[in-house]
Short mmCIF file of C-alpha atoms and ligand atoms in Angstrom, two decimals:
data_model
loop_
_atom_site.label_atom_id
_atom_site.label_comp_id
_atom_site.label_asym_id
_atom_site.label_seq_id
_atom_site.Cartn_x
_atom_site.Cartn_y
_atom_site.Cartn_z
CA MET A 1 0.00 0.00 0.00
CA ILE A 2 1.22 3.47 -0.87
CA LYS A 3 0.14 6.61 0.96
CA PHE A 4 0.92 10.23 0.20
CA ILE A 5 1.25 12.54 3.21
CA GLU A 6 2.45 16.08 3.90
CA LYS A 7 5.01 15.38 6.62
CA ALA A 8 7.06 12.47 7.83
CA THR A 9 5.46 10.82 10.86
CA ASN A 10 8.89 9.88 12.27
CA SER A 11 7.62 6.43 13.19
CA ASN A 12 9.51 4.83 10.28
CA PHE A 13 12.83 5.19 8.50
CA VAL A 14 13.03 8.24 6.27
CA LEU A 15 14.51 7.79 2.79
CA GLU A 16 16.05 10.66 0.85
CA ALA A 17 17.72 11.12 -2.52
CA VAL A 18 21.35 12.21 -2.63
CA PHE A 19 23.37 13.24 -5.67
CA LYS A 20 27.05 13.35 -6.60
CA ASN A 21 29.21 16.19 -5.20
CA GLU A 22 26.77 16.99 -2.41
CA ASN A 23 29.21 16.76 0.45
CA LEU A 24 28.13 13.23 1.15
CA ASP A 25 28.76 11.22 4.28
CA LYS A 26 31.79 9.01 3.57
CA ASN A 27 29.79 5.85 4.39
CA ILE A 28 27.34 6.38 1.56
CA ILE A 29 27.62 3.81 -1.22
CA ALA A 30 28.00 6.01 -4.29
CA LYS A 31 26.45 3.62 -6.80
CA LYS A 32 23.35 4.61 -8.72
CA PHE A 33 20.08 3.39 -7.14
CA VAL A 34 21.88 1.82 -4.16
CA ILE A 35 20.46 2.54 -0.72
CA THR A 36 22.66 3.17 2.32
CA GLU A 37 20.95 2.81 5.71
CA PHE A 38 21.95 4.67 8.86
CA ILE A 39 20.26 2.46 11.41
CA SER A 40 20.84 4.55 14.51
CA ASP A 41 19.41 7.66 12.80
CA LYS A 42 16.44 5.75 11.34
CA LYS A 43 17.51 7.25 8.04
CA ALA A 44 18.51 6.01 4.61
CA VAL A 45 19.67 7.61 1.39
CA ILE A 46 19.48 6.49 -2.22
CA PHE A 47 22.34 7.63 -4.45
CA LEU A 48 21.20 8.92 -7.84
CA GLY A 49 24.44 10.01 -9.50
CA ASP A 50 24.88 13.33 -11.25
CA LYS A 51 22.01 15.68 -10.46
CA SER A 52 22.08 17.33 -13.88
CA GLU A 53 21.86 13.92 -15.56
CA PHE A 54 19.01 12.57 -13.45
CA SER A 55 16.01 12.40 -15.79
CA VAL A 56 12.60 10.86 -16.42
CA ASN A 57 14.43 7.92 -18.01
CA ASP A 58 15.60 6.95 -14.52
CA LEU A 59 12.10 6.87 -13.08
CA ASP A 60 11.25 3.34 -14.13
CA GLU A 61 14.11 1.77 -12.22
CA LEU A 62 13.77 4.20 -9.34
CA SER A 63 10.06 3.66 -8.85
CA THR A 64 10.51 -0.11 -9.09
CA GLN A 65 13.15 0.14 -6.35
CA LEU A 66 10.90 2.23 -4.14
CA SER A 67 8.11 -0.32 -4.54
CA SER A 68 10.22 -3.25 -3.43
CA LEU A 69 11.84 -1.95 -0.24
CA ASN A 70 12.61 -4.34 2.57
CA ARG A 71 11.02 -2.21 5.27
CA THR A 72 8.40 0.50 5.67
CA PHE A 73 10.01 3.75 4.59
CA GLU A 74 8.80 7.34 4.48
CA VAL A 75 10.17 8.76 1.26
CA ASN A 76 11.05 12.45 1.14
CA LEU A 77 9.72 13.22 -2.30
CA ASP A 78 11.00 16.79 -2.40
CA SER A 79 14.57 15.49 -2.26
CA PHE A 80 14.06 13.85 -5.69
CA VAL A 81 12.96 16.98 -7.52
CA THR A 82 15.52 18.39 -9.97
CA GLU A 83 15.51 20.70 -12.96
CA ASN A 84 14.60 17.78 -15.23
CA VAL A 85 12.21 15.92 -12.95
CA SER A 86 9.23 17.77 -11.53
CA LEU A 87 7.38 16.89 -8.36
CA SER A 88 4.20 15.88 -10.15
CA VAL A 89 6.03 13.63 -12.61
CA ILE A 90 8.00 11.77 -10.02
CA ALA A 91 5.03 11.48 -7.66
CA SER A 92 2.74 10.03 -10.30
CA ARG A 93 5.39 7.63 -11.58
CA ILE A 94 5.96 6.23 -8.09
CA LEU A 95 2.24 5.89 -7.52
CA GLU A 96 1.73 4.23 -10.87
CA LYS A 97 4.54 1.71 -10.44
CA ASN A 98 3.49 0.85 -6.92
CA LYS A 99 -0.12 0.20 -7.96
CA PHE A 100 1.00 -1.75 -11.02
CA LEU A 101 3.35 -4.03 -9.07
CA ASN A 102 0.93 -4.61 -6.21
CA ALA A 103 -2.20 -5.13 -8.33
CA LYS A 104 -4.53 -7.95 -7.42
CA ILE A 105 -4.36 -10.02 -10.57
CA TYR A 106 -6.08 -13.41 -10.96
CA ASN A 107 -4.15 -15.91 -8.85
CA VAL A 108 -5.33 -19.04 -7.06
CA LYS A 109 -2.00 -20.15 -5.63
CA THR A 110 -2.72 -21.79 -2.28
CA ASN A 111 0.49 -20.37 -0.79
CA LYS A 112 0.06 -16.63 -1.30
CA LYS A 113 3.23 -14.61 -0.82
CA GLU A 114 3.54 -12.37 2.20
CA GLU A 115 1.85 -9.00 2.44
CA GLU A 116 3.53 -6.07 0.68
CA LYS A 117 5.36 -3.46 2.75
CA GLU A 118 3.67 -0.12 3.28
CA LEU A 119 5.21 2.88 1.56
CA PHE A 120 4.73 6.43 2.75
CA VAL A 121 5.64 9.28 0.47
CA PHE A 122 5.73 12.80 1.82
CA THR A 123 5.97 16.23 0.25
CA LYS A 124 5.18 19.64 1.63
CA ASN A 125 3.52 20.46 -1.69
CA LEU A 126 0.98 17.65 -1.61
CA LYS A 127 -1.94 19.98 -2.38
CA GLU A 128 -0.36 20.98 -5.70
CA ILE A 129 -0.23 17.42 -6.99
CA GLU A 130 -3.38 15.91 -5.52
CA LYS A 131 -5.38 16.22 -8.73
CA GLU A 132 -2.58 14.69 -10.81
CA LEU A 133 -2.27 11.80 -8.35
CA LYS A 134 -6.01 11.14 -8.53
CA ASN A 135 -5.87 11.00 -12.35
CA THR A 136 -2.88 8.67 -12.26
CA GLU A 137 -4.69 6.42 -9.84
CA ILE A 138 -7.76 6.23 -12.09
CA ILE A 139 -5.59 5.32 -15.06
CA VAL A 140 -3.44 2.70 -13.34
CA GLU A 141 -6.49 1.08 -11.79
CA SER A 142 -7.98 0.82 -15.27
CA VAL A 143 -4.73 -0.73 -16.51
CA ASN A 144 -5.04 -3.25 -13.70
CA PHE A 145 -8.65 -4.01 -14.61
CA ALA A 146 -7.42 -4.97 -18.07
CA ARG A 147 -4.57 -7.03 -16.62
CA ASN A 148 -6.88 -9.00 -14.40
CA LEU A 149 -9.16 -9.85 -17.32
CA GLN A 150 -6.13 -10.78 -19.42
CA ALA A 151 -4.80 -13.20 -16.82
CA THR A 152 -8.12 -14.90 -16.12
CA PRO A 153 -7.94 -18.39 -17.63
CA PRO A 154 -10.11 -19.26 -20.64
CA ASN A 155 -12.12 -21.85 -18.72
CA ILE A 156 -13.53 -18.87 -16.78
CA CYS A 157 -13.08 -15.97 -19.18
CA ASN A 158 -15.29 -17.07 -22.08
CA SER A 159 -17.09 -14.56 -24.31
CA GLU A 160 -20.29 -14.42 -22.27
CA TRP A 161 -18.43 -14.05 -18.96
CA MET A 162 -16.09 -11.39 -20.29
CA ALA A 163 -18.91 -9.25 -21.67
CA GLU A 164 -20.67 -9.46 -18.32
CA GLU A 165 -17.53 -8.50 -16.35
CA VAL A 166 -16.87 -5.50 -18.57
CA LYS A 167 -20.49 -4.38 -18.31
CA LYS A 168 -20.43 -4.70 -14.51
CA GLN A 169 -17.30 -2.59 -14.30
CA VAL A 170 -18.06 0.25 -16.71
CA SER A 171 -21.72 0.64 -15.85
CA GLN A 172 -20.58 2.08 -12.52
CA PHE A 173 -20.00 5.34 -14.36
CA SER A 174 -23.18 7.07 -15.42
CA ASN A 175 -21.57 8.97 -18.30
CA LEU A 176 -20.65 5.69 -20.00
CA LYS A 177 -23.35 3.96 -22.01
CA VAL A 178 -22.87 0.20 -22.26
CA THR A 179 -24.64 -2.07 -24.72
CA VAL A 180 -24.07 -5.81 -24.92
CA LEU A 181 -25.25 -7.44 -28.15
CA ASP A 182 -25.95 -11.19 -28.08
CA LYS A 183 -25.81 -13.68 -30.94
CA LYS A 184 -29.33 -12.90 -32.21
CA GLU A 185 -28.56 -9.20 -32.45
CA ILE A 186 -25.18 -9.90 -34.06
CA GLU A 187 -26.97 -12.06 -36.65
CA LYS A 188 -29.47 -9.28 -37.31
CA LEU A 189 -26.55 -6.93 -38.06
CA ASN A 190 -25.14 -9.47 -40.57
CA MET A 191 -21.76 -9.64 -38.87
CA GLY A 192 -20.84 -12.69 -40.91
CA LEU A 193 -17.13 -12.56 -40.12
CA LEU A 194 -17.50 -12.46 -36.34
CA LEU A 195 -20.12 -15.21 -36.59
CA SER A 196 -17.83 -17.36 -38.74
CA VAL A 197 -15.15 -17.37 -36.04
CA ASN A 198 -17.76 -18.15 -33.41
CA LYS A 199 -19.08 -21.22 -35.24
CA GLY A 200 -16.66 -23.56 -33.45
CA SER A 201 -17.67 -22.34 -30.00
CA MET A 202 -20.15 -23.53 -27.41
CA TYR A 203 -20.44 -19.92 -26.22
CA GLU A 204 -22.29 -17.11 -27.95
CA PRO A 205 -20.33 -14.23 -29.44
CA ARG A 206 -20.70 -10.84 -27.82
CA LEU A 207 -20.32 -7.33 -29.13
CA VAL A 208 -19.83 -4.90 -26.26
CA VAL A 209 -20.20 -1.20 -27.06
CA ILE A 210 -19.13 1.48 -24.58
CA GLU A 211 -19.89 5.10 -25.48
CA TYR A 212 -18.67 8.36 -23.99
CA ASN A 213 -19.79 11.71 -25.41
CA GLY A 214 -17.75 14.46 -23.80
CA ASN A 215 -18.03 16.92 -26.67
CA PRO A 216 -21.59 16.87 -28.03
CA ASP A 217 -20.93 19.96 -30.21
CA SER A 218 -18.33 18.08 -32.24
CA LYS A 219 -18.89 15.52 -34.99
CA GLU A 220 -15.46 14.01 -34.33
CA LYS A 221 -15.56 10.61 -32.72
CA THR A 222 -12.74 8.18 -32.05
CA VAL A 223 -13.74 4.55 -31.77
CA PHE A 224 -11.37 1.91 -30.39
CA VAL A 225 -12.08 -1.58 -31.73
CA GLY A 226 -10.65 -4.42 -29.63
CA LYS A 227 -9.95 -8.04 -30.57
CA GLY A 228 -11.59 -10.22 -27.95
CA ILE A 229 -10.60 -13.81 -28.72
CA THR A 230 -10.93 -15.40 -25.28
CA PHE A 231 -8.92 -18.35 -26.56
CA ASP A 232 -7.27 -18.86 -29.93
CA SER A 233 -6.76 -22.54 -30.71
CA GLY A 234 -6.31 -21.63 -34.37
CA GLY A 235 -9.48 -23.47 -35.36
CA TYR A 236 -9.09 -26.16 -38.07
CA ASN A 237 -5.70 -24.59 -38.88
CA ILE A 238 -4.91 -25.66 -35.37
CA LYS A 239 -1.91 -24.36 -33.46
CA THR A 240 0.62 -26.84 -32.14
CA GLY A 241 1.63 -27.29 -28.49
CA ARG A 242 3.84 -24.35 -27.62
CA SER A 243 2.22 -21.83 -29.92
CA MET A 244 -1.21 -22.46 -28.38
CA LEU A 245 0.11 -21.59 -24.93
CA GLY A 246 -0.74 -18.09 -23.81
CA MET A 247 -3.66 -17.80 -26.23
CA LYS A 248 -5.91 -16.79 -23.33
CA TYR A 249 -4.25 -13.41 -23.91
CA ASP A 250 -5.84 -13.11 -27.34
CA MET A 251 -8.64 -11.03 -25.81
CA SER A 252 -6.20 -8.36 -24.65
CA GLY A 253 -7.24 -5.78 -27.25
CA ALA A 254 -10.85 -5.93 -26.06
CA ALA A 255 -9.83 -5.74 -22.40
CA ILE A 256 -7.61 -2.76 -23.14
CA VAL A 257 -10.16 -0.69 -25.07
CA ALA A 258 -12.77 -1.34 -22.37
CA SER A 259 -10.31 -0.25 -19.69
CA ALA A 260 -9.47 2.91 -21.60
CA LEU A 261 -13.16 3.83 -21.61
CA ASN A 262 -13.35 2.92 -17.93
CA ALA A 263 -10.75 5.60 -17.20
CA ILE A 264 -12.17 8.10 -19.69
CA GLY A 265 -15.57 7.84 -18.01
CA GLN A 266 -13.96 9.03 -14.78
CA LEU A 267 -11.63 11.67 -16.23
CA ASN A 268 -14.26 13.40 -18.38
CA PRO A 269 -12.17 14.70 -21.27
CA LYS A 270 -13.79 16.98 -23.86
CA ALA A 271 -13.90 14.31 -26.56
CA ASN A 272 -16.24 11.76 -28.10
CA VAL A 273 -14.86 8.27 -27.65
CA ALA A 274 -16.27 4.77 -27.85
CA ALA A 275 -15.04 1.20 -27.61
CA VAL A 276 -16.30 -1.80 -29.56
CA LEU A 277 -15.30 -5.22 -28.26
CA SER A 278 -15.67 -8.18 -30.66
CA ILE A 279 -15.67 -11.21 -28.41
CA THR A 280 -15.66 -14.95 -29.12
CA ASP A 281 -13.20 -17.81 -28.87
CA ASN A 282 -11.64 -19.58 -31.87
CA ARG A 283 -12.15 -23.31 -31.46
CA VAL A 284 -12.90 -26.47 -33.31
CA ASN A 285 -16.08 -28.54 -33.38
CA GLY A 286 -17.93 -30.31 -36.19
CA ASP A 287 -19.33 -27.06 -37.54
CA ALA A 288 -16.37 -24.71 -36.98
CA ASN A 289 -15.07 -22.31 -39.62
CA LEU A 290 -13.31 -24.04 -42.54
CA PRO A 291 -10.47 -23.14 -44.86
CA ASP A 292 -12.15 -22.44 -48.24
CA ALA A 293 -15.34 -21.18 -46.58
CA VAL A 294 -16.64 -17.83 -47.83
CA TRP A 295 -18.45 -15.30 -45.64
CA THR A 296 -20.05 -11.89 -46.05
CA SER A 297 -19.02 -9.13 -43.67
CA MET A 298 -21.31 -6.55 -42.09
CA ASN A 299 -20.36 -4.02 -44.79
CA GLY A 300 -21.05 -6.46 -47.62
CA LYS A 301 -17.49 -7.39 -48.59
CA THR A 302 -16.97 -11.11 -49.10
CA VAL A 303 -14.04 -12.98 -47.58
CA GLU A 304 -12.60 -16.37 -48.47
CA ILE A 305 -11.01 -18.09 -45.50
CA ASN A 306 -7.61 -19.56 -46.33
CA ASN A 307 -6.50 -19.88 -42.73
CA THR A 308 -8.86 -20.15 -39.77
CA ASP A 309 -6.03 -18.97 -37.50
CA ALA A 310 -6.15 -15.50 -39.04
CA GLU A 311 -9.35 -14.91 -37.07
CA GLY A 312 -8.52 -11.62 -35.38
CA ARG A 313 -8.85 -9.55 -38.55
CA LEU A 314 -12.26 -11.15 -39.15
CA VAL A 315 -13.78 -10.16 -35.84
CA LEU A 316 -12.15 -6.71 -36.04
CA ALA A 317 -13.47 -6.04 -39.55
CA ASP A 318 -17.08 -6.37 -38.39
CA GLY A 319 -16.27 -4.34 -35.27
CA MET A 320 -14.90 -1.58 -37.52
CA THR A 321 -18.03 -1.57 -39.65
CA TYR A 322 -20.14 -1.30 -36.52
CA ALA A 323 -17.97 1.63 -35.38
CA ILE A 324 -18.37 3.40 -38.73
CA ARG A 325 -22.00 2.63 -39.62
CA LYS A 326 -23.62 2.55 -36.19
CA LEU A 327 -21.48 4.91 -34.11
CA ASN A 328 -20.43 7.37 -36.86
CA ALA A 329 -16.74 7.06 -36.07
CA THR A 330 -14.45 9.58 -37.76
CA ASN A 331 -11.32 7.92 -36.36
CA VAL A 332 -11.08 4.14 -36.01
CA ILE A 333 -8.29 2.57 -33.96
CA THR A 334 -8.02 -1.21 -33.77
CA VAL A 335 -6.15 -2.81 -30.88
CA ALA A 336 -5.25 -6.46 -31.26
CA THR A 337 -2.87 -9.31 -30.54
CA LEU A 338 -2.99 -9.78 -34.27
CA THR A 339 0.19 -11.37 -35.59
CA GLY A 340 3.11 -13.46 -34.38
CA ALA A 341 5.10 -11.58 -37.02
CA ILE A 342 5.07 -8.39 -34.96
CA LEU A 343 7.04 -10.24 -32.29
CA VAL A 344 9.68 -11.07 -34.87
CA ALA A 345 9.88 -7.41 -35.92
CA LEU A 346 9.59 -5.52 -32.63
CA GLY A 347 9.98 -8.11 -29.88
CA THR A 348 8.14 -7.56 -26.63
CA THR A 349 9.41 -3.97 -26.47
CA TYR A 350 7.44 -1.98 -29.04
CA THR A 351 3.78 -2.06 -29.97
CA GLY A 352 3.50 -1.99 -33.76
CA ALA A 353 1.46 0.89 -35.17
CA PHE A 354 -0.07 1.54 -38.59
CA SER A 355 -2.03 4.53 -39.78
CA THR A 356 -3.63 5.94 -42.89
CA SER A 357 -3.35 9.40 -41.34
CA ASP A 358 -0.11 11.14 -40.35
CA LYS A 359 -2.11 13.36 -38.02
CA LEU A 360 -3.69 10.46 -36.18
CA TRP A 361 -0.32 8.71 -35.96
CA SER A 362 1.36 11.81 -34.57
CA ASN A 363 -1.38 12.13 -31.94
CA ILE A 364 -0.85 8.50 -30.94
CA GLU A 365 2.91 8.95 -30.88
CA GLN A 366 2.61 12.00 -28.64
CA ALA A 367 0.16 10.35 -26.27
CA ALA A 368 2.37 7.27 -26.01
CA LYS A 369 5.42 9.38 -25.33
CA SER A 370 3.83 11.30 -22.48
CA GLN A 371 2.57 8.03 -20.99
CA ASN A 372 5.92 6.35 -21.36
CA GLU A 373 4.74 3.58 -23.70
CA LEU A 374 6.71 2.48 -26.76
CA VAL A 375 5.09 2.39 -30.23
CA TRP A 376 6.78 2.03 -33.60
CA ARG A 377 5.14 2.89 -36.89
CA LEU A 378 5.21 0.41 -39.76
CA PRO A 379 4.09 1.09 -43.33
CA LEU A 380 0.79 0.46 -45.08
CA HIS A 381 1.57 -0.21 -48.75
CA ASP A 382 -0.52 -1.72 -51.54
CA ASP A 383 2.17 -4.31 -52.30
CA PHE A 384 1.09 -6.02 -49.10
CA SER A 385 -2.54 -6.43 -50.17
CA LYS A 386 -1.81 -7.98 -53.58
CA PHE A 387 -2.10 -11.54 -52.31
CA ILE A 388 -5.24 -11.05 -50.21
CA LYS A 389 -6.97 -9.44 -53.20
CA LYS A 390 -6.40 -12.45 -55.47
CA SER A 391 -9.33 -14.64 -54.40
CA THR A 392 -11.13 -16.13 -57.41
CA VAL A 393 -14.45 -16.38 -55.56
CA ALA A 394 -14.59 -13.45 -53.11
CA ASP A 395 -13.39 -9.87 -52.60
CA LEU A 396 -10.65 -10.84 -50.19
CA LYS A 397 -8.75 -13.77 -48.75
CA ASN A 398 -8.14 -13.45 -45.04
CA THR A 399 -4.44 -14.42 -45.12
CA ASP A 400 -1.35 -13.52 -47.15
CA LEU A 401 0.40 -16.87 -47.55
CA THR A 402 3.64 -15.48 -49.01
CA GLY A 403 5.13 -15.49 -45.53
CA ASN A 404 6.43 -11.93 -45.92
CA GLY A 405 5.49 -8.92 -43.79
CA GLY A 406 2.64 -10.73 -42.05
CA SER A 407 1.85 -7.85 -39.69
CA ILE A 408 1.54 -5.44 -42.62
CA SER A 409 -0.73 -7.64 -44.73
CA ALA A 410 -2.93 -8.12 -41.66
CA ALA A 411 -3.12 -4.34 -41.26
CA MET A 412 -3.89 -3.99 -45.00
CA PHE A 413 -6.79 -6.43 -44.57
CA LEU A 414 -8.20 -4.22 -41.80
CA LYS A 415 -7.69 -1.11 -43.93
CA GLU A 416 -10.12 -2.62 -46.45
CA PHE A 417 -12.83 -2.03 -43.82
CA ALA A 418 -11.86 1.51 -42.83
CA GLU A 419 -13.98 3.11 -45.61
CA ASP A 420 -12.98 6.79 -45.78
CA LYS A 421 -12.22 7.18 -42.07
CA ASN A 422 -8.91 7.93 -40.41
CA PHE A 423 -7.61 4.54 -39.44
CA ALA A 424 -4.90 3.36 -37.09
CA HIS A 425 -4.06 -0.11 -35.93
CA LEU A 426 -2.03 -1.20 -32.90
CA ASP A 427 -0.60 -4.72 -33.03
CA ILE A 428 0.05 -5.69 -29.42
CA ALA A 429 0.84 -9.38 -29.97
CA GLY A 430 4.35 -8.78 -28.61
CA THR A 431 3.52 -6.37 -25.81
CA ALA A 432 0.18 -7.48 -24.34
CA GLU A 433 1.93 -10.01 -22.16
CA THR A 434 5.60 -10.39 -21.31
CA GLY A 435 7.06 -13.28 -19.38
CA GLU A 436 3.55 -14.70 -18.90
CA LYS A 437 2.54 -11.47 -17.16
CA PRO A 438 -0.32 -9.30 -18.40
CA MET A 439 0.74 -5.72 -19.13
CA GLY A 440 -2.45 -3.80 -19.91
CA VAL A 441 -0.35 -2.12 -22.56
CA MET A 442 -1.73 0.94 -24.45
CA VAL A 443 -4.53 1.66 -21.97
CA LYS A 444 -2.61 4.73 -20.82
CA THR A 445 -1.87 5.86 -24.37
CA LEU A 446 -5.51 5.56 -25.46
CA VAL A 447 -6.67 7.51 -22.41
CA GLN A 448 -4.04 10.19 -23.03
CA LEU A 449 -5.16 10.43 -26.66
CA ALA A 450 -8.65 11.32 -25.45
CA LEU A 451 -7.30 13.75 -22.84
CA ASN A 452 -5.26 15.53 -25.52
CA GLU A 453 -8.28 16.10 -27.78
CA LYS A 454 -9.73 19.54 -27.81
N1 BES B 501 -3.54 -14.59 -31.95
C1 BES B 501 -2.66 -14.85 -33.02
C2 BES B 501 -1.43 -13.92 -33.03
C3 BES B 501 -0.45 -14.11 -31.90
C4 BES B 501 0.66 -14.91 -32.08
C5 BES B 501 -0.60 -13.44 -30.71
C6 BES B 501 1.57 -15.05 -31.07
C7 BES B 501 0.34 -13.57 -29.69
C8 BES B 501 1.42 -14.38 -29.87
C9 BES B 501 -3.37 -14.68 -34.36
O1 BES B 501 -4.72 -14.96 -34.36
C10 BES B 501 -2.75 -15.67 -35.29
O2 BES B 501 -2.93 -16.82 -35.08
N2 BES B 501 -2.03 -15.15 -36.29
C11 BES B 501 -1.37 -15.96 -37.23
C12 BES B 501 -1.63 -15.34 -38.58
C13 BES B 501 -1.31 -16.25 -39.71
C14 BES B 501 -2.29 -17.39 -39.77
C15 BES B 501 -1.36 -15.45 -40.97
C16 BES B 501 0.11 -15.97 -36.89
O3 BES B 501 0.65 -14.95 -36.45
O4 BES B 501 0.72 -17.03 -37.04
MG1 MG B 502 -5.17 -17.00 -34.74
ZN1 ZN B 503 -5.68 -14.70 -32.56
#
């Protein structure tokens, strides 16, 4: 637990930052991020190197350190403030990291690890940063909501359960409108691509729509469309052992866009934003989707299936059409664990980004930067849609089988459903989860994008 206060209580050790050339006690270990304790004074210092070089780039390691201390400390926040690092930045980064690391994420281990240590953080200027801290808390708690959904195993988190959980959470906020469409309603809308993926399932598909209208005078509306595959077996193009592991995370895009709206509903930006979650699993049964099958999407385009494992783009395409036709989106942003190829290109470090609009991309880039998330833009080019446009029986094939640039051809498939809207796509297959841990990646960026709108 972390608590911000105005003054040290003096009932715990106090921890302060010290920098190089500050007339330091000779016992201080002058190694960056190392803590020296002075037991008899109930005091400790953390050495941070050259003051002029201390920057926001150090805050990740620093805040991780401060969240894993071996005793209850009272941290003197004012001692960390430098020319490059403001009080509000350092305070919110410590809060964020602490809440991220101590989040209650799905876990049924019978031997739970011991309770976390308390952390007190004090600054005489607490009043100045209270609002900022509140906003940070709302955002990180939304990130953690996504992470908990991500980690929940697929024998619990099926499409019907997930839609219900999201609805329960976001309907707490009266300025968010939540609609959950069931299979009958999805059939009525002719969402043939989402339905095709759902054919192998014993659960109904769900389309969850969350709407926030913070700027009713504007016609601009940004709609986030999230891939919600609660488990991706691959379908008849079935995945083999190792590559099927972790496919509970294939609903991350949907969890993330819902969580972004969850925060937006509390932060009240002057913007119109919505989230569309296309939810089903991708399984096999006697009637599951088949290679060679042909389906008609909600917008009328026909798609020949040449790989049932390229299911994400199918459920997203219908989600995009819903966003455009039913919600009047002017900007459409898809968020999806879409391709293994993005892992090859960008590892687990960068989220891959695509956009038809330089303006929309630059807004995303800016938002990501201020929220300390890494995105890297990749190209959209017609060369990468040649293969998927060569079906002899339908408008499109769902998969480029050349084996080249798989993340780009997937994005080009989605672009076919963007109509004339500004379109961006975030491929989070590498970043949604790292080391089997859910990251709630891009929630912060999407929220910041809405906050930056004017
Ligand atoms: N859900 C996967 C993508 C994925 C792979 C996410 C690895 C996280 C880690 C997606 O549905 C998929 O199966 N993509 C195929 C596409 C192929 C059939 C063109 C892939 O990447 O192999
Ligand atoms: Mg797949
Ligand atoms: Zn998938």
